[in-house]
Amino acid sequence: DELDLVREMVELPLSEPELFARVGVDPPRGVLLYGPPGTGKTLIARAVANEVDAAFFTVSGPEIVSKYKGESEERLRETFAEAKANAPTVIFFDEIDSIASERDDEADVENRVVGQLLSLMDGLDERGEVVVIGATNRVDSLDPALRRGGRFDREIEIGAPNEGGRREILAVHTRGVPLGDDVDLDAVSARTHGFVGADLESLVKEAGMTALRRARGEGTAVAEIHVEREDVERALASVEPSAMREYV
């Protein structure tokens, strides 16, 4: 569901801008993805940019910050200028809370960076076909001025997946894995409450490693190595759900 939402927000304005012209509204230009770590915020942004024929710029929050006065803002301006030159473009700010946290009287550098980002995101007509996506797992620490219409118009929560979502993620990660006949992915997805995408990837990896260990101990031929149910059970015992870590 989240993928469809992001697609609607990012793909449509870039691939079919005439739709928005028809209804007389400006397409959304900023999308904020938030949710616990490991749910796939960065991955979703990359996947969507891949599907749209658009240039993709990744800006990691901490990379922007410089100890020299004015350099951080300069880097931001350069990124937006380059994006405009290569339009249509998606600019993706990873860990946006590190450069756009709430302004206060003490933090001079941060205040200037936030101010620069606000003015760049406001120049909609000058900005051209540039969509800005921000990802953070600390949405409440962002400056409130960023979270209004015209800047980040839409906020999409990428939460921990439900059972159906986990089943789809497991299907992707087990695509190339030789699973034994007794492995039931539906049962695994029902039992992995609180697991985010990154945990499920670790689960599959751990099950594969367990199968390798077992096969080496038994001297099984390479072509006959399969991931059996007992391997998955062992992996389940060792991988913890990160979305529920504070409760665990």
PDB file of C-alpha atoms in Angstrom:
ATOM      1  CA  ASP A   1       0.000   0.000   0.000  1.00  0.00           C
ATOM      2  CA  GLU A   2       2.812   2.372   0.912  1.00  0.00           C
ATOM      3  CA  LEU A   3       4.545   1.729  -2.412  1.00  0.00           C
ATOM      4  CA  ASP A   4       1.385   2.681  -4.294  1.00  0.00           C
ATOM      5  CA  LEU A   5       1.096   5.903  -2.275  1.00  0.00           C
ATOM      6  CA  VAL A   6       4.692   6.868  -2.978  1.00  0.00           C
ATOM      7  CA  ARG A   7       4.262   6.007  -6.629  1.00  0.00           C
ATOM      8  CA  GLU A   8       1.219   8.216  -6.937  1.00  0.00           C
ATOM      9  CA  MET A   9       3.115  11.076  -5.299  1.00  0.00           C
ATOM     10  CA  VAL A  10       6.368  10.743  -7.218  1.00  0.00           C
ATOM     11  CA  GLU A  11       5.766   8.897 -10.480  1.00  0.00           C
ATOM     12  CA  LEU A  12       2.668  10.712 -11.720  1.00  0.00           C
ATOM     13  CA  PRO A  13       4.016  14.280 -11.491  1.00  0.00           C
ATOM     14  CA  LEU A  14       7.173  13.239 -13.359  1.00  0.00           C
ATOM     15  CA  SER A  15       5.698  10.925 -15.978  1.00  0.00           C
ATOM     16  CA  GLU A  16       2.273  12.493 -16.625  1.00  0.00           C
ATOM     17  CA  PRO A  17       2.292  16.171 -15.589  1.00  0.00           C
ATOM     18  CA  GLU A  18      -0.599  16.881 -17.999  1.00  0.00           C
ATOM     19  CA  LEU A  19      -2.977  15.053 -15.628  1.00  0.00           C
ATOM     20  CA  PHE A  20      -2.365  17.709 -12.972  1.00  0.00           C
ATOM     21  CA  ALA A  21      -2.664  20.506 -15.517  1.00  0.00           C
ATOM     22  CA  ARG A  22      -6.072  19.124 -16.464  1.00  0.00           C
ATOM     23  CA  VAL A  23      -7.477  19.369 -12.940  1.00  0.00           C
ATOM     24  CA  GLY A  24      -5.689  22.671 -12.373  1.00  0.00           C
ATOM     25  CA  VAL A  25      -3.648  21.709  -9.332  1.00  0.00           C
ATOM     26  CA  ASP A  26       0.088  21.770  -8.742  1.00  0.00           C
ATOM     27  CA  PRO A  27       1.580  18.297  -8.420  1.00  0.00           C
ATOM     28  CA  PRO A  28       3.036  17.430  -5.024  1.00  0.00           C
ATOM     29  CA  ARG A  29       6.724  18.247  -4.875  1.00  0.00           C
ATOM     30  CA  GLY A  30       7.853  16.910  -1.530  1.00  0.00           C
ATOM     31  CA  VAL A  31       7.262  13.575   0.164  1.00  0.00           C
ATOM     32  CA  LEU A  32       8.401  12.672   3.660  1.00  0.00           C
ATOM     33  CA  LEU A  33       8.816   8.971   4.427  1.00  0.00           C
ATOM     34  CA  TYR A  34       8.999   8.133   8.101  1.00  0.00           C
ATOM     35  CA  GLY A  35       8.904   4.987  10.172  1.00  0.00           C
ATOM     36  CA  PRO A  36      11.115   2.684  12.241  1.00  0.00           C
ATOM     37  CA  PRO A  37      14.591   1.769  10.936  1.00  0.00           C
ATOM     38  CA  GLY A  38      14.751  -1.137   8.484  1.00  0.00           C
ATOM     39  CA  THR A  39      11.281  -0.751   6.987  1.00  0.00           C
ATOM     40  CA  GLY A  40      12.635   0.142   3.555  1.00  0.00           C
ATOM     41  CA  LYS A  41      12.298   3.909   3.288  1.00  0.00           C
ATOM     42  CA  THR A  42      15.536   4.337   1.333  1.00  0.00           C
ATOM     43  CA  LEU A  43      14.795   1.248  -0.748  1.00  0.00           C
ATOM     44  CA  ILE A  44      11.328   2.505  -1.717  1.00  0.00           C
ATOM     45  CA  ALA A  45      12.741   5.863  -2.819  1.00  0.00           C
ATOM     46  CA  ARG A  46      15.340   4.139  -4.995  1.00  0.00           C
ATOM     47  CA  ALA A  47      12.808   1.703  -6.449  1.00  0.00           C
ATOM     48  CA  VAL A  48      10.404   4.470  -7.438  1.00  0.00           C
ATOM     49  CA  ALA A  49      13.150   6.577  -9.043  1.00  0.00           C
ATOM     50  CA  ASN A  50      14.222   3.484 -10.943  1.00  0.00           C
ATOM     51  CA  GLU A  51      10.740   2.991 -12.381  1.00  0.00           C
ATOM     52  CA  VAL A  52      10.374   6.605 -13.428  1.00  0.00           C
ATOM     53  CA  ASP A  53      12.856   7.569 -16.074  1.00  0.00           C
ATOM     54  CA  ALA A  54      14.328  10.227 -13.786  1.00  0.00           C
ATOM     55  CA  ALA A  55      17.767  11.192 -12.558  1.00  0.00           C
ATOM     56  CA  PHE A  56      18.253  10.256  -8.909  1.00  0.00           C
ATOM     57  CA  PHE A  57      20.376  12.224  -6.436  1.00  0.00           C
ATOM     58  CA  THR A  58      21.002  10.845  -2.988  1.00  0.00           C
ATOM     59  CA  VAL A  59      22.008  13.336  -0.330  1.00  0.00           C
ATOM     60  CA  SER A  60      23.018  11.859   2.972  1.00  0.00           C
ATOM     61  CA  GLY A  61      22.249  14.364   5.718  1.00  0.00           C
ATOM     62  CA  PRO A  62      25.605  14.233   7.537  1.00  0.00           C
ATOM     63  CA  GLU A  63      27.528  14.708   4.241  1.00  0.00           C
ATOM     64  CA  ILE A  64      26.062  18.193   3.772  1.00  0.00           C
ATOM     65  CA  VAL A  65      27.245  19.600   7.084  1.00  0.00           C
ATOM     66  CA  SER A  66      30.616  21.348   6.925  1.00  0.00           C
ATOM     67  CA  LYS A  67      32.620  23.139   9.592  1.00  0.00           C
ATOM     68  CA  TYR A  68      33.142  26.144   7.290  1.00  0.00           C
ATOM     69  CA  LYS A  69      30.549  28.868   7.290  1.00  0.00           C
ATOM     70  CA  GLY A  70      28.346  28.855   4.216  1.00  0.00           C
ATOM     71  CA  GLU A  71      29.713  25.638   2.728  1.00  0.00           C
ATOM     72  CA  SER A  72      26.766  23.468   3.791  1.00  0.00           C
ATOM     73  CA  GLU A  73      24.289  25.850   2.152  1.00  0.00           C
ATOM     74  CA  GLU A  74      26.474  25.968  -0.967  1.00  0.00           C
ATOM     75  CA  ARG A  75      26.351  22.165  -1.247  1.00  0.00           C
ATOM     76  CA  LEU A  76      22.574  22.239  -0.980  1.00  0.00           C
ATOM     77  CA  ARG A  77      22.304  24.911  -3.681  1.00  0.00           C
ATOM     78  CA  GLU A  78      24.618  22.924  -5.950  1.00  0.00           C
ATOM     79  CA  THR A  79      22.524  19.785  -5.510  1.00  0.00           C
ATOM     80  CA  PHE A  80      19.299  21.587  -6.446  1.00  0.00           C
ATOM     81  CA  ALA A  81      20.981  23.359  -9.404  1.00  0.00           C
ATOM     82  CA  GLU A  82      22.342  20.062 -10.733  1.00  0.00           C
ATOM     83  CA  ALA A  83      18.946  18.409 -10.227  1.00  0.00           C
ATOM     84  CA  LYS A  84      17.253  21.175 -12.188  1.00  0.00           C
ATOM     85  CA  ALA A  85      19.738  20.811 -15.019  1.00  0.00           C
ATOM     86  CA  ASN A  86      19.000  17.073 -15.243  1.00  0.00           C
ATOM     87  CA  ALA A  87      15.213  17.301 -14.784  1.00  0.00           C
ATOM     88  CA  PRO A  88      13.061  15.314 -14.303  1.00  0.00           C
ATOM     89  CA  THR A  89      14.852  14.477 -11.091  1.00  0.00           C
ATOM     90  CA  VAL A  90      14.263  12.932  -7.683  1.00  0.00           C
ATOM     91  CA  ILE A  91      16.403  14.317  -4.847  1.00  0.00           C
ATOM     92  CA  PHE A  92      16.464  11.935  -1.939  1.00  0.00           C
ATOM     93  CA  PHE A  93      17.513  13.196   1.495  1.00  0.00           C
ATOM     94  CA  ASP A  94      18.446  10.261   3.678  1.00  0.00           C
ATOM     95  CA  GLU A  95      18.409  10.918   7.432  1.00  0.00           C
ATOM     96  CA  ILE A  96      16.926  14.356   6.801  1.00  0.00           C
ATOM     97  CA  ASP A  97      16.543  14.955  10.555  1.00  0.00           C
ATOM     98  CA  SER A  98      20.331  15.378  10.799  1.00  0.00           C
ATOM     99  CA  ILE A  99      20.263  18.567   8.678  1.00  0.00           C
ATOM    100  CA  ALA A 100      16.716  19.839   9.184  1.00  0.00           C
ATOM    101  CA  SER A 101      16.073  19.421  12.872  1.00  0.00           C
ATOM    102  CA  GLU A 102      14.114  22.037  14.769  1.00  0.00           C
ATOM    103  CA  ARG A 103      15.811  25.454  14.842  1.00  0.00           C
ATOM    104  CA  ASP A 104      16.914  26.910  18.156  1.00  0.00           C
ATOM    105  CA  ASP A 105      19.005  29.887  19.285  1.00  0.00           C
ATOM    106  CA  GLU A 106      22.123  27.834  19.961  1.00  0.00           C
ATOM    107  CA  ALA A 107      22.607  25.975  16.681  1.00  0.00           C
ATOM    108  CA  ASP A 108      23.762  28.547  14.156  1.00  0.00           C
ATOM    109  CA  VAL A 109      24.930  26.193  11.369  1.00  0.00           C
ATOM    110  CA  GLU A 110      21.795  24.044  11.556  1.00  0.00           C
ATOM    111  CA  ASN A 111      19.564  27.126  11.439  1.00  0.00           C
ATOM    112  CA  ARG A 112      21.238  28.361   8.270  1.00  0.00           C
ATOM    113  CA  VAL A 113      21.019  24.951   6.586  1.00  0.00           C
ATOM    114  CA  VAL A 114      17.322  24.639   7.444  1.00  0.00           C
ATOM    115  CA  GLY A 115      16.700  28.167   6.158  1.00  0.00           C
ATOM    116  CA  GLN A 116      18.471  27.385   2.888  1.00  0.00           C
ATOM    117  CA  LEU A 117      16.513  24.145   2.443  1.00  0.00           C
ATOM    118  CA  LEU A 118      13.232  25.967   3.066  1.00  0.00           C
ATOM    119  CA  SER A 119      13.981  28.617   0.456  1.00  0.00           C
ATOM    120  CA  LEU A 120      15.107  26.015  -2.113  1.00  0.00           C
ATOM    121  CA  MET A 121      11.944  23.994  -1.597  1.00  0.00           C
ATOM    122  CA  ASP A 122       9.828  27.131  -1.874  1.00  0.00           C
ATOM    123  CA  GLY A 123      11.080  28.123  -5.307  1.00  0.00           C
ATOM    124  CA  LEU A 124       8.598  25.781  -6.944  1.00  0.00           C
ATOM    125  CA  ASP A 125       8.514  27.420 -10.368  1.00  0.00           C
ATOM    126  CA  GLU A 126      12.258  27.773 -10.417  1.00  0.00           C
ATOM    127  CA  ARG A 127      12.620  24.255  -9.094  1.00  0.00           C
ATOM    128  CA  GLY A 128      11.173  22.729 -12.267  1.00  0.00           C
ATOM    129  CA  GLU A 129      10.444  19.005 -12.421  1.00  0.00           C
ATOM    130  CA  VAL A 130      12.229  18.168  -9.212  1.00  0.00           C
ATOM    131  CA  VAL A 131      10.604  16.000  -6.554  1.00  0.00           C
ATOM    132  CA  VAL A 132      12.174  15.955  -3.105  1.00  0.00           C
ATOM    133  CA  ILE A 133      11.867  12.851  -0.938  1.00  0.00           C
ATOM    134  CA  GLY A 134      13.021  12.909   2.676  1.00  0.00           C
ATOM    135  CA  ALA A 135      13.428   9.863   4.907  1.00  0.00           C
ATOM    136  CA  THR A 136      13.676   9.900   8.676  1.00  0.00           C
ATOM    137  CA  ASN A 137      12.891   7.720  11.665  1.00  0.00           C
ATOM    138  CA  ARG A 138      12.578  10.784  13.931  1.00  0.00           C
ATOM    139  CA  VAL A 139       9.819  12.756  12.266  1.00  0.00           C
ATOM    140  CA  ASP A 140       9.010  14.859  15.336  1.00  0.00           C
ATOM    141  CA  SER A 141      12.497  16.348  15.488  1.00  0.00           C
ATOM    142  CA  LEU A 142      12.099  17.995  12.043  1.00  0.00           C
ATOM    143  CA  ASP A 143      11.579  21.729  11.800  1.00  0.00           C
ATOM    144  CA  PRO A 144       7.798  22.370  11.628  1.00  0.00           C
ATOM    145  CA  ALA A 145       8.273  24.861   8.764  1.00  0.00           C
ATOM    146  CA  LEU A 146       9.295  21.956   6.517  1.00  0.00           C
ATOM    147  CA  ARG A 147       6.140  20.018   7.260  1.00  0.00           C
ATOM    148  CA  ARG A 148       3.652  22.239   5.506  1.00  0.00           C
ATOM    149  CA  GLY A 149       2.003  22.271   2.077  1.00  0.00           C
ATOM    150  CA  GLY A 150       4.315  23.346  -0.720  1.00  0.00           C
ATOM    151  CA  ARG A 151       7.370  21.876   0.966  1.00  0.00           C
ATOM    152  CA  PHE A 152       6.760  18.354   2.169  1.00  0.00           C
ATOM    153  CA  ASP A 153       3.125  18.136   1.026  1.00  0.00           C
ATOM    154  CA  ARG A 154       2.648  14.536   1.983  1.00  0.00           C
ATOM    155  CA  GLU A 155       3.908  12.443   4.863  1.00  0.00           C
ATOM    156  CA  ILE A 156       3.776   8.700   4.396  1.00  0.00           C
ATOM    157  CA  GLU A 157       4.376   6.344   7.278  1.00  0.00           C
ATOM    158  CA  ILE A 158       6.346   3.282   6.266  1.00  0.00           C
ATOM    159  CA  GLY A 159       5.512   1.159   9.278  1.00  0.00           C
ATOM    160  CA  ALA A 160       6.359  -2.407  10.218  1.00  0.00           C
ATOM    161  CA  PRO A 161       4.678  -4.654   7.611  1.00  0.00           C
ATOM    162  CA  ASN A 162       1.571  -6.709   8.393  1.00  0.00           C
ATOM    163  CA  GLU A 163       1.329 -10.462   7.710  1.00  0.00           C
ATOM    164  CA  GLY A 164       0.575  -9.999   3.995  1.00  0.00           C
ATOM    165  CA  GLY A 165       3.440  -7.526   3.644  1.00  0.00           C
ATOM    166  CA  ARG A 166       5.839  -9.894   5.404  1.00  0.00           C
ATOM    167  CA  ARG A 167       4.785 -12.715   3.068  1.00  0.00           C
ATOM    168  CA  GLU A 168       5.608 -10.545   0.028  1.00  0.00           C
ATOM    169  CA  ILE A 169       8.980  -9.502   1.485  1.00  0.00           C
ATOM    170  CA  LEU A 170       9.841 -13.142   2.273  1.00  0.00           C
ATOM    171  CA  ALA A 171       8.910 -14.132  -1.276  1.00  0.00           C
ATOM    172  CA  VAL A 172      11.390 -11.573  -2.604  1.00  0.00           C
ATOM    173  CA  HIS A 173      14.237 -12.628  -0.310  1.00  0.00           C
ATOM    174  CA  THR A 174      13.743 -16.367  -0.856  1.00  0.00           C
ATOM    175  CA  ARG A 175      13.576 -16.024  -4.645  1.00  0.00           C
ATOM    176  CA  GLY A 176      16.938 -17.694  -5.220  1.00  0.00           C
ATOM    177  CA  VAL A 177      16.937 -19.872  -2.099  1.00  0.00           C
ATOM    178  CA  PRO A 178      16.500 -23.661  -2.544  1.00  0.00           C
ATOM    179  CA  LEU A 179      13.745 -24.200   0.034  1.00  0.00           C
ATOM    180  CA  GLY A 180      12.838 -27.671   1.274  1.00  0.00           C
ATOM    181  CA  ASP A 181       9.261 -28.932   0.760  1.00  0.00           C
ATOM    182  CA  ASP A 182       8.506 -28.633   4.489  1.00  0.00           C
ATOM    183  CA  VAL A 183       9.177 -24.849   4.609  1.00  0.00           C
ATOM    184  CA  ASP A 184       5.885 -22.949   4.809  1.00  0.00           C
ATOM    185  CA  LEU A 185       6.436 -19.233   4.160  1.00  0.00           C
ATOM    186  CA  ASP A 186       2.834 -18.427   5.159  1.00  0.00           C
ATOM    187  CA  ALA A 187       3.459 -19.912   8.596  1.00  0.00           C
ATOM    188  CA  VAL A 188       6.741 -18.018   8.911  1.00  0.00           C
ATOM    189  CA  SER A 189       5.093 -14.707   8.002  1.00  0.00           C
ATOM    190  CA  ALA A 190       2.342 -15.362  10.564  1.00  0.00           C
ATOM    191  CA  ARG A 191       4.950 -15.950  13.279  1.00  0.00           C
ATOM    192  CA  THR A 192       7.186 -12.970  12.553  1.00  0.00           C
ATOM    193  CA  HIS A 193       5.083 -10.205  14.109  1.00  0.00           C
ATOM    194  CA  GLY A 194       7.101  -6.998  14.540  1.00  0.00           C
ATOM    195  CA  PHE A 195       9.748  -7.968  11.977  1.00  0.00           C
ATOM    196  CA  VAL A 196      10.617  -5.216   9.503  1.00  0.00           C
ATOM    197  CA  GLY A 197      12.049  -5.825   6.019  1.00  0.00           C
ATOM    198  CA  ALA A 198      15.649  -5.747   7.221  1.00  0.00           C
ATOM    199  CA  ASP A 199      14.876  -8.363   9.909  1.00  0.00           C
ATOM    200  CA  LEU A 200      13.262 -10.688   7.369  1.00  0.00           C
ATOM    201  CA  GLU A 201      16.333 -10.360   5.159  1.00  0.00           C
ATOM    202  CA  SER A 202      18.500 -11.298   8.167  1.00  0.00           C
ATOM    203  CA  LEU A 203      16.169 -14.224   8.893  1.00  0.00           C
ATOM    204  CA  VAL A 204      16.577 -15.673   5.393  1.00  0.00           C
ATOM    205  CA  LYS A 205      20.339 -15.120   5.539  1.00  0.00           C
ATOM    206  CA  GLU A 206      20.572 -16.819   8.939  1.00  0.00           C
ATOM    207  CA  ALA A 207      18.487 -19.787   7.735  1.00  0.00           C
ATOM    208  CA  GLY A 208      20.802 -20.123   4.725  1.00  0.00           C
ATOM    209  CA  MET A 209      23.897 -20.035   6.925  1.00  0.00           C
ATOM    210  CA  THR A 210      22.408 -22.661   9.253  1.00  0.00           C
ATOM    211  CA  ALA A 211      21.669 -24.904   6.266  1.00  0.00           C
ATOM    212  CA  LEU A 212      25.263 -24.500   5.041  1.00  0.00           C
ATOM    213  CA  ARG A 213      26.663 -25.370   8.457  1.00  0.00           C
ATOM    214  CA  ARG A 214      24.452 -28.465   8.652  1.00  0.00           C
ATOM    215  CA  ALA A 215      25.312 -29.540   5.103  1.00  0.00           C
ATOM    216  CA  ARG A 216      29.052 -29.180   5.723  1.00  0.00           C
ATOM    217  CA  GLY A 217      28.778 -31.219   8.891  1.00  0.00           C
ATOM    218  CA  GLU A 218      26.896 -33.979   7.059  1.00  0.00           C
ATOM    219  CA  GLY A 219      29.097 -33.802   3.952  1.00  0.00           C
ATOM    220  CA  THR A 220      26.159 -33.103   1.607  1.00  0.00           C
ATOM    221  CA  ALA A 221      26.917 -32.429  -2.070  1.00  0.00           C
ATOM    222  CA  VAL A 222      26.610 -28.765  -3.071  1.00  0.00           C
ATOM    223  CA  ALA A 223      23.794 -29.420  -5.539  1.00  0.00           C
ATOM    224  CA  GLU A 224      21.703 -31.085  -2.819  1.00  0.00           C
ATOM    225  CA  ILE A 225      21.862 -28.370  -0.158  1.00  0.00           C
ATOM    226  CA  HIS A 226      18.375 -27.194   0.783  1.00  0.00           C
ATOM    227  CA  VAL A 227      17.091 -24.853   3.464  1.00  0.00           C
ATOM    228  CA  GLU A 228      14.886 -27.097   5.621  1.00  0.00           C
ATOM    229  CA  ARG A 229      12.273 -26.224   8.193  1.00  0.00           C
ATOM    230  CA  GLU A 230      14.649 -26.867  11.119  1.00  0.00           C
ATOM    231  CA  ASP A 231      17.063 -24.262   9.673  1.00  0.00           C
ATOM    232  CA  VAL A 232      14.271 -21.691   9.579  1.00  0.00           C
ATOM    233  CA  GLU A 233      13.286 -22.585  13.173  1.00  0.00           C
ATOM    234  CA  ARG A 234      16.868 -22.028  14.340  1.00  0.00           C
ATOM    235  CA  ALA A 235      17.031 -18.716  12.505  1.00  0.00           C
ATOM    236  CA  LEU A 236      13.738 -17.628  14.100  1.00  0.00           C
ATOM    237  CA  ALA A 237      15.235 -18.284  17.524  1.00  0.00           C
ATOM    238  CA  SER A 238      18.264 -16.071  16.839  1.00  0.00           C
ATOM    239  CA  VAL A 239      16.813 -13.079  14.922  1.00  0.00           C
ATOM    240  CA  GLU A 240      14.908 -10.527  17.000  1.00  0.00           C
ATOM    241  CA  PRO A 241      12.234  -8.177  15.645  1.00  0.00           C
ATOM    242  CA  SER A 242      13.772  -4.698  15.610  1.00  0.00           C
ATOM    243  CA  ALA A 243      10.389  -2.918  15.600  1.00  0.00           C
ATOM    244  CA  MET A 244       9.668  -4.481  18.999  1.00  0.00           C
ATOM    245  CA  ARG A 245      13.155  -4.347  20.481  1.00  0.00           C
ATOM    246  CA  GLU A 246      12.165  -1.885  23.190  1.00  0.00           C
ATOM    247  CA  TYR A 247       9.439  -4.280  24.368  1.00  0.00           C
ATOM    248  CA  VAL A 248      11.613  -7.368  24.048  1.00  0.00           C
TER     249      VAL A 248
END
